[in-house]
CSV table of C-alpha atoms in Angstrom, one decimal:
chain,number,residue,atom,x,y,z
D,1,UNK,CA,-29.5,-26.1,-2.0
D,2,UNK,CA,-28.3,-27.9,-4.8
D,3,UNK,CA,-25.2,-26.1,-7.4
D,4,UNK,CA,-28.0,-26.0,-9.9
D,5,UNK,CA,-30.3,-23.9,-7.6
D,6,UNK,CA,-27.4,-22.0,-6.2
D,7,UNK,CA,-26.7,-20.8,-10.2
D,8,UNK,CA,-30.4,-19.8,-10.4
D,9,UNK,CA,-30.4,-18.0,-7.6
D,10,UNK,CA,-27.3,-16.2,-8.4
D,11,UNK,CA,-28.4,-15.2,-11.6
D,12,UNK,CA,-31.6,-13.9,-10.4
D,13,UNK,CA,-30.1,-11.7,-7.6
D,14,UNK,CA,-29.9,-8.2,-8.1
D,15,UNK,CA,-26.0,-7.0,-9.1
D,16,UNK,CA,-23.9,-5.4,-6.3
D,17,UNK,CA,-22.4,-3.2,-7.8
D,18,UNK,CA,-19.1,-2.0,-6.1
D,19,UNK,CA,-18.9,2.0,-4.9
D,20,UNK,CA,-17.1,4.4,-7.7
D,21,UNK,CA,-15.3,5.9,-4.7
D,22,UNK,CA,-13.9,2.9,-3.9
D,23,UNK,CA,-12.3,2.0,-7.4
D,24,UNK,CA,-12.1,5.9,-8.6
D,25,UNK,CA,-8.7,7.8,-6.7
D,26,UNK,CA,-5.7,8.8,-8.1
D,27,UNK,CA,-4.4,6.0,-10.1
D,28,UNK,CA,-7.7,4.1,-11.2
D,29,UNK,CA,-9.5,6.6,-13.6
D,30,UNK,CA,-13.3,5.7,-13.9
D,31,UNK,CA,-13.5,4.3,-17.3
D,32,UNK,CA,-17.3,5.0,-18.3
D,33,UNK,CA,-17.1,8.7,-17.5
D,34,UNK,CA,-17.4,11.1,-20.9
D,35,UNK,CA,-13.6,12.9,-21.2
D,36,UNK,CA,-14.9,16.0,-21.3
D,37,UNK,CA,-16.6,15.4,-17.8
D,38,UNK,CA,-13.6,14.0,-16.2
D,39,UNK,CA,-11.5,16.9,-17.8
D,40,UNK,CA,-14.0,19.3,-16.1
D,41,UNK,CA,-13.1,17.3,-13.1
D,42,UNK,CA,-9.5,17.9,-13.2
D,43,UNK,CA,-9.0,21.5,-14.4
D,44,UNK,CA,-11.4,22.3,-11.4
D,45,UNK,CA,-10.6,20.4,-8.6
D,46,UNK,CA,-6.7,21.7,-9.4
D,47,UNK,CA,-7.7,25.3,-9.4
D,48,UNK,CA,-9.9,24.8,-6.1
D,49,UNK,CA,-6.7,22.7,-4.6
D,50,UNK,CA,-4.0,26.0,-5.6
D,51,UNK,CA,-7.1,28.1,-4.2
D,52,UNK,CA,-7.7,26.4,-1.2
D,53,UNK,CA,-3.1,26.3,-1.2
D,54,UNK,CA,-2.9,30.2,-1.8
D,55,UNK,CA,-6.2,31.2,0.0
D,56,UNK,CA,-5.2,30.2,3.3
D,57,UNK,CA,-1.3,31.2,2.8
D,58,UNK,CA,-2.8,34.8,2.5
D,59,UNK,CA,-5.4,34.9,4.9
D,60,UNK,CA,-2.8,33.2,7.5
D,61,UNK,CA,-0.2,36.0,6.3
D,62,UNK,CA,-2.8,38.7,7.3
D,63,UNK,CA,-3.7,37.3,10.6
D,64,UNK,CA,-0.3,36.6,12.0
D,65,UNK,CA,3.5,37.4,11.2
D,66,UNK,CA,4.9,33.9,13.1
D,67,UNK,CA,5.8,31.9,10.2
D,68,UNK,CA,5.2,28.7,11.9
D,69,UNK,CA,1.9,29.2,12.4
D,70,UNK,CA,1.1,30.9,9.2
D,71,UNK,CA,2.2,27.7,7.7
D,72,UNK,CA,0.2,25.4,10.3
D,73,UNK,CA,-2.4,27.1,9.1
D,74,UNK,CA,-1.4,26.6,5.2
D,75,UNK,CA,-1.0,23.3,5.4
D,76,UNK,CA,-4.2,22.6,7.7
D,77,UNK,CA,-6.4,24.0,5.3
D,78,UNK,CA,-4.5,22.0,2.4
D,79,UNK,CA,-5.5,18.9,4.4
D,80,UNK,CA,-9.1,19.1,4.6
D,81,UNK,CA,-9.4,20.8,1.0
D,82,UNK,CA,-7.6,18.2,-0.7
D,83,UNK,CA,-8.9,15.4,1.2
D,84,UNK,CA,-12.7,16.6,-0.1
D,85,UNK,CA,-11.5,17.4,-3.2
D,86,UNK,CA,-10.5,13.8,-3.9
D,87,UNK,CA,-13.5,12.4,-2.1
D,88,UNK,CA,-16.1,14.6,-4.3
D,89,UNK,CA,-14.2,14.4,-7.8
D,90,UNK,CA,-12.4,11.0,-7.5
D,91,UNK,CA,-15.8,8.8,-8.8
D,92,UNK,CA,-15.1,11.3,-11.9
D,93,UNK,CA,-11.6,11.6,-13.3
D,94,UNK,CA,-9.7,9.7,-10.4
D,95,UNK,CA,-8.8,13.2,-8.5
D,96,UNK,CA,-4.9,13.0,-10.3
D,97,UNK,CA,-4.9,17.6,-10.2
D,98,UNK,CA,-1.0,16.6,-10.7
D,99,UNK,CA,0.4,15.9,-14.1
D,100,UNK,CA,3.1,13.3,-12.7
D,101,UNK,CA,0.4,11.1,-11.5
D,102,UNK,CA,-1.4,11.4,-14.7
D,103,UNK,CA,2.0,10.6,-16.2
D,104,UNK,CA,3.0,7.8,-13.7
D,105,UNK,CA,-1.1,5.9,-14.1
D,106,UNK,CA,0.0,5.9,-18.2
D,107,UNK,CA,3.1,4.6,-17.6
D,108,UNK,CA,1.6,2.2,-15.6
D,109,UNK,CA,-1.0,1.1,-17.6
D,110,UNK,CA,0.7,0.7,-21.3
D,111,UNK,CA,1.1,-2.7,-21.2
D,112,UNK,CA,-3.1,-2.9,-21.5
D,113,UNK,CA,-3.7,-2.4,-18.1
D,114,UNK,CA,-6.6,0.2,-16.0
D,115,UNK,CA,-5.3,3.6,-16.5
D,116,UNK,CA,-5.2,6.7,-18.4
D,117,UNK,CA,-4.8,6.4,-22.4
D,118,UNK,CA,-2.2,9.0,-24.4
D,119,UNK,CA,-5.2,10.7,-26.0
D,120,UNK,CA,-6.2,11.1,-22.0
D,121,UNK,CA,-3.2,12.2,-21.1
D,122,UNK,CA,-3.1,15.0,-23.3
D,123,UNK,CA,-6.4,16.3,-22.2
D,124,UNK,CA,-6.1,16.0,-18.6
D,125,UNK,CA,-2.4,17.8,-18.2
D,126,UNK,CA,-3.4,21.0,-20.1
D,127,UNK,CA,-6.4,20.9,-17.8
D,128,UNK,CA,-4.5,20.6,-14.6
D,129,UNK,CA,-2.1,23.5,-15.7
D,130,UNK,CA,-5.2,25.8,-17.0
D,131,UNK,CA,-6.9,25.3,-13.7
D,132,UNK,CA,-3.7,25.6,-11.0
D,133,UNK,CA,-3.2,29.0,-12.9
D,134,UNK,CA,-6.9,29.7,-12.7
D,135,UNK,CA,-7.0,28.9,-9.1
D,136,UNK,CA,-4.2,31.0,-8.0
D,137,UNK,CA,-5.6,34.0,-9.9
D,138,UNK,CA,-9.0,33.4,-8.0
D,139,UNK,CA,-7.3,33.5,-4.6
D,140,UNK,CA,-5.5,36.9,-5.7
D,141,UNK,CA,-9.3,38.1,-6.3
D,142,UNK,CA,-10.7,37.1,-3.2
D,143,UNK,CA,-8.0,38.6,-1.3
D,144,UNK,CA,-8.1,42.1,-3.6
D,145,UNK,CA,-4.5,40.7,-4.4
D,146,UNK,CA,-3.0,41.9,-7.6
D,147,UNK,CA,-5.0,39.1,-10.1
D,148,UNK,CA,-1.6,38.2,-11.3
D,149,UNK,CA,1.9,39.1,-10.0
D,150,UNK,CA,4.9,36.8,-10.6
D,151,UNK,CA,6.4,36.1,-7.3
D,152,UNK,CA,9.5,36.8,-5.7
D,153,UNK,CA,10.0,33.6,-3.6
D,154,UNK,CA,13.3,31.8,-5.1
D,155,UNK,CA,13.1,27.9,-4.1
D,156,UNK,CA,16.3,27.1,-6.2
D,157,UNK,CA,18.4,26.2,-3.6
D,158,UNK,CA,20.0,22.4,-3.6
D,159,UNK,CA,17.9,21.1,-0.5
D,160,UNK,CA,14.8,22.5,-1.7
D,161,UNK,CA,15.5,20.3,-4.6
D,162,UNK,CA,16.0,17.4,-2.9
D,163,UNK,CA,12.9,17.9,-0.9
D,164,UNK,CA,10.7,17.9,-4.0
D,165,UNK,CA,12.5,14.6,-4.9
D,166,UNK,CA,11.4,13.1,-1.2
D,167,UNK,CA,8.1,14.6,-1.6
D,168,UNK,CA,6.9,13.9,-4.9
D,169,UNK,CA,8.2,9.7,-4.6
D,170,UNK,CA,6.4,9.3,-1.6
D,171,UNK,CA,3.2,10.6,-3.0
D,172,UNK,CA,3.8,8.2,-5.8
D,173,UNK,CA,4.4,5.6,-3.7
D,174,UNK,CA,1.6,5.9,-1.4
D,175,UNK,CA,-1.1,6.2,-4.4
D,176,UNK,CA,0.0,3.5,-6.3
D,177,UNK,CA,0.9,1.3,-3.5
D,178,UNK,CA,-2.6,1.7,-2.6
D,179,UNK,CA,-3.5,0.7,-6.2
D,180,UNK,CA,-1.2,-2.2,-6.2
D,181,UNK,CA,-2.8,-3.3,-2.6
D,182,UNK,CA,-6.3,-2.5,-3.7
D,183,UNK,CA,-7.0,-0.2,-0.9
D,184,UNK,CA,-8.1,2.9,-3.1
D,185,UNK,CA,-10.8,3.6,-1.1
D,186,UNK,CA,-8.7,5.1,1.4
D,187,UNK,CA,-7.0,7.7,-1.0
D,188,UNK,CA,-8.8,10.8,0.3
D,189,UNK,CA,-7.6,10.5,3.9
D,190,UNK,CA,-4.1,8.9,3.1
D,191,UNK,CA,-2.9,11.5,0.4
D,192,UNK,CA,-4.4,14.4,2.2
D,193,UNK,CA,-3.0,13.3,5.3
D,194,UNK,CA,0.5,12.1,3.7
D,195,UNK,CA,0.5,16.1,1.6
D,196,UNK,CA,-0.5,17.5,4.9
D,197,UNK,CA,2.7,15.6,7.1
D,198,UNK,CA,5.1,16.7,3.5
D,199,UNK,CA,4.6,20.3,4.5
D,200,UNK,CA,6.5,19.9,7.9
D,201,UNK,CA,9.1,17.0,7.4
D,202,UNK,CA,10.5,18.1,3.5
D,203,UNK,CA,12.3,21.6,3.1
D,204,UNK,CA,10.3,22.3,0.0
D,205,UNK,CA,6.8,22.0,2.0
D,206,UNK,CA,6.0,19.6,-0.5
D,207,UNK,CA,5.0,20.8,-3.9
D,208,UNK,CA,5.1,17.6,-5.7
D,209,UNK,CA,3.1,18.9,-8.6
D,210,UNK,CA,4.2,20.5,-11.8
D,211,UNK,CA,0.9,22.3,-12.3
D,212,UNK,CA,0.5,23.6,-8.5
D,213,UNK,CA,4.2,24.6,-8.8
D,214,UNK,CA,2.9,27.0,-12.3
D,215,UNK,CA,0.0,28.1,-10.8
D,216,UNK,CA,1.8,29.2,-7.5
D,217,UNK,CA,4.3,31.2,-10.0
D,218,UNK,CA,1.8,33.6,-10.8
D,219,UNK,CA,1.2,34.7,-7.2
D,220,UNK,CA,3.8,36.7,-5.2
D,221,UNK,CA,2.3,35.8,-1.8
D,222,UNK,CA,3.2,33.4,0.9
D,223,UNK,CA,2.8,30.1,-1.6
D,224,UNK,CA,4.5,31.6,-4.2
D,225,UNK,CA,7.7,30.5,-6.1
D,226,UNK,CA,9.3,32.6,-8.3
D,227,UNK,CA,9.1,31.6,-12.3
D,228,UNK,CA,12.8,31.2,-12.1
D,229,UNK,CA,13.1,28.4,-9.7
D,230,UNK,CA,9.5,26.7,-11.5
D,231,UNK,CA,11.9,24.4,-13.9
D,232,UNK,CA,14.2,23.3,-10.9
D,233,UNK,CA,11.2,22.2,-8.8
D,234,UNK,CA,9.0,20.3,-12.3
D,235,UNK,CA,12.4,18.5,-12.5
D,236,UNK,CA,12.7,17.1,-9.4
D,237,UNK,CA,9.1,16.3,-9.0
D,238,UNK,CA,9.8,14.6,-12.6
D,239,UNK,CA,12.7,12.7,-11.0
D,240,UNK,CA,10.9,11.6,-7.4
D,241,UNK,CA,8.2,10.3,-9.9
D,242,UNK,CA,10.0,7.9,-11.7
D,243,UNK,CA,11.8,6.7,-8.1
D,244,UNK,CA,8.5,6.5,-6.7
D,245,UNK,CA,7.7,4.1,-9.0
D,246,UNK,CA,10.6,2.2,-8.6
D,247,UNK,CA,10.0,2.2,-5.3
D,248,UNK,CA,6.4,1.1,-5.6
D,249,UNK,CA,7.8,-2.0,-8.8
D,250,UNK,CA,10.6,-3.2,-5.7
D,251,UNK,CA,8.0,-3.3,-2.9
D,252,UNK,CA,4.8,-4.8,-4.5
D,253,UNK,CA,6.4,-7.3,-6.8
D,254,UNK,CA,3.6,-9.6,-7.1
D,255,UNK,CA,4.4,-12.8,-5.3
D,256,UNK,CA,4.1,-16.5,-6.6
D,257,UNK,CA,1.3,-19.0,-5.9
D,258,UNK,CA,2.4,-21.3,-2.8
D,259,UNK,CA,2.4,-24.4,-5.4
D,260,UNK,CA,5.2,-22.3,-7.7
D,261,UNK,CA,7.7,-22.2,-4.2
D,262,UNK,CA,10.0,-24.3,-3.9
D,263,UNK,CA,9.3,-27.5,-2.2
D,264,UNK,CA,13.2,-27.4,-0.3
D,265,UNK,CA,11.9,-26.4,2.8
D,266,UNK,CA,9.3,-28.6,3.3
D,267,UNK,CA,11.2,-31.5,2.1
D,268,UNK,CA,14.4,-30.4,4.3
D,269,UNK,CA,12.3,-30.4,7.3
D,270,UNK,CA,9.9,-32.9,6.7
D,271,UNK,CA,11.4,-35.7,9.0
């Protein structure tokens, strides 16, 4: 086949075009989707992910009294709800439900690159907020809970602190290492499986979500946190984001083309 024939042919194939799943996760919004759709997207999938959070927290208080597995059980659930969450929603909005990664994907895109715009960010954050606080309302209702009752659960304490530090720059990190490595596709199963390991191994059970951490304020069940400890924990969570993404600028420095290296090596050795 000559080059000329190859270009013919090439032009007349049909287009492949590549999966939205694969390029829509957390940190690669889908570009063509209408705001208000991807808006949608976020303020539900965050209230179904503080539902799915406070749901099983209640329902695993109810059916046993060993905190251990009351919070298998939480953080099981969390898992497999976040993990479907991202996979069903992530074509839409990119899945963020988490204001620092909405933050962190501007940041990251203001030089012109993919990402979310200010006028974006301002839509989706209110939304993620709106909908935690919807979703933790909605597992008080299934449960005949009190619809809304501040909790009592203080998480002020120094280590939990530092645990929503750990927690929230390693979700950074793994989402936008992912981005930087162009393995996206894998988001559903990586962050729900990295959340889902967060519960056990940080003393905050990992958080790492300023509109999860509101919502959760408004029940006084096992996922709660009480309002006063809500600034504490948006702080940290602030603060592990921007490490995160120095962690993630330090790791995945892009590297130079083999003809920019220098030549020393090669010459040294070449006898």
């Amino acid at each position: 086949m000559t080059p000329a024939e190859a270009a013919s042919t090439a032009e007349s194939a049909p287009a492949i075009s590549v999966p939205e799943a694969v390029e829509a996760a957390p940190g690669a919004t889908p570009p063509r989707t209408p705001l208000v759709a991807r808006a949608s997207a976020e303020l539900i999938g965050t209230a179904l992910l503080v539902a799915v959070v406070v749901g099983s927290g209640i329902q695993a208080s109810e059916l046993t009294e060993d905190v251990g597995v009351q919070l298998l059980a939480n953080s099981t659930a969390t898992v497999f709800g976040l993990g479907i969450l991202i996979l069903l929603l992530g074509p839409v909005s990119g899945a963020h439900f988490n204001p620092v990664v909405t933050l962190a994907e501007w940041w990251t895109a203001r030089r012109g690159g993919p990402g979310v715009t200010p006028r974006e960010v301002a839509v989706y954050v209110p939304a993620q907020i709106v909908g935690a606080i919807a979703g933790a309302i909605l597992a008080d209702a299934m449960f005949g809970e009190p619809l809304v009752k501040w909790s009592t659960h203080d998480r002020s304490a120094g280590h939990l602190l530092l645990g929503e530090v750990v927690a929230t720059a390693g979700l950074i990190l793994l989402i936008f290492g992912l981005a930087r490595t162009n393995r996206l596709q894998f988001a559903p199963v990586a962050v729900a499986s990295y959340i889902g390991a967060a519960y056990w191994f940080t003393s905050s059970t990992s958080f790492a979500n300023p509109a999860v951490t509101i919502g959760r304020a408004f029940t006084d069940t096992f996922a709660g946190i009480a309002p006063g400890s809500v600034l504490g924990f948006i702080g940290m969570q602030i603060v592990g984001a921007v490490g995160g993404l120095g962690l993630v600028a330090l790791i995945f420095m892009p590297g130079r083309a083999a003809s920019e290296r220098p030549a020393t090596w090669h010459r040294r050795h070449r006898r």
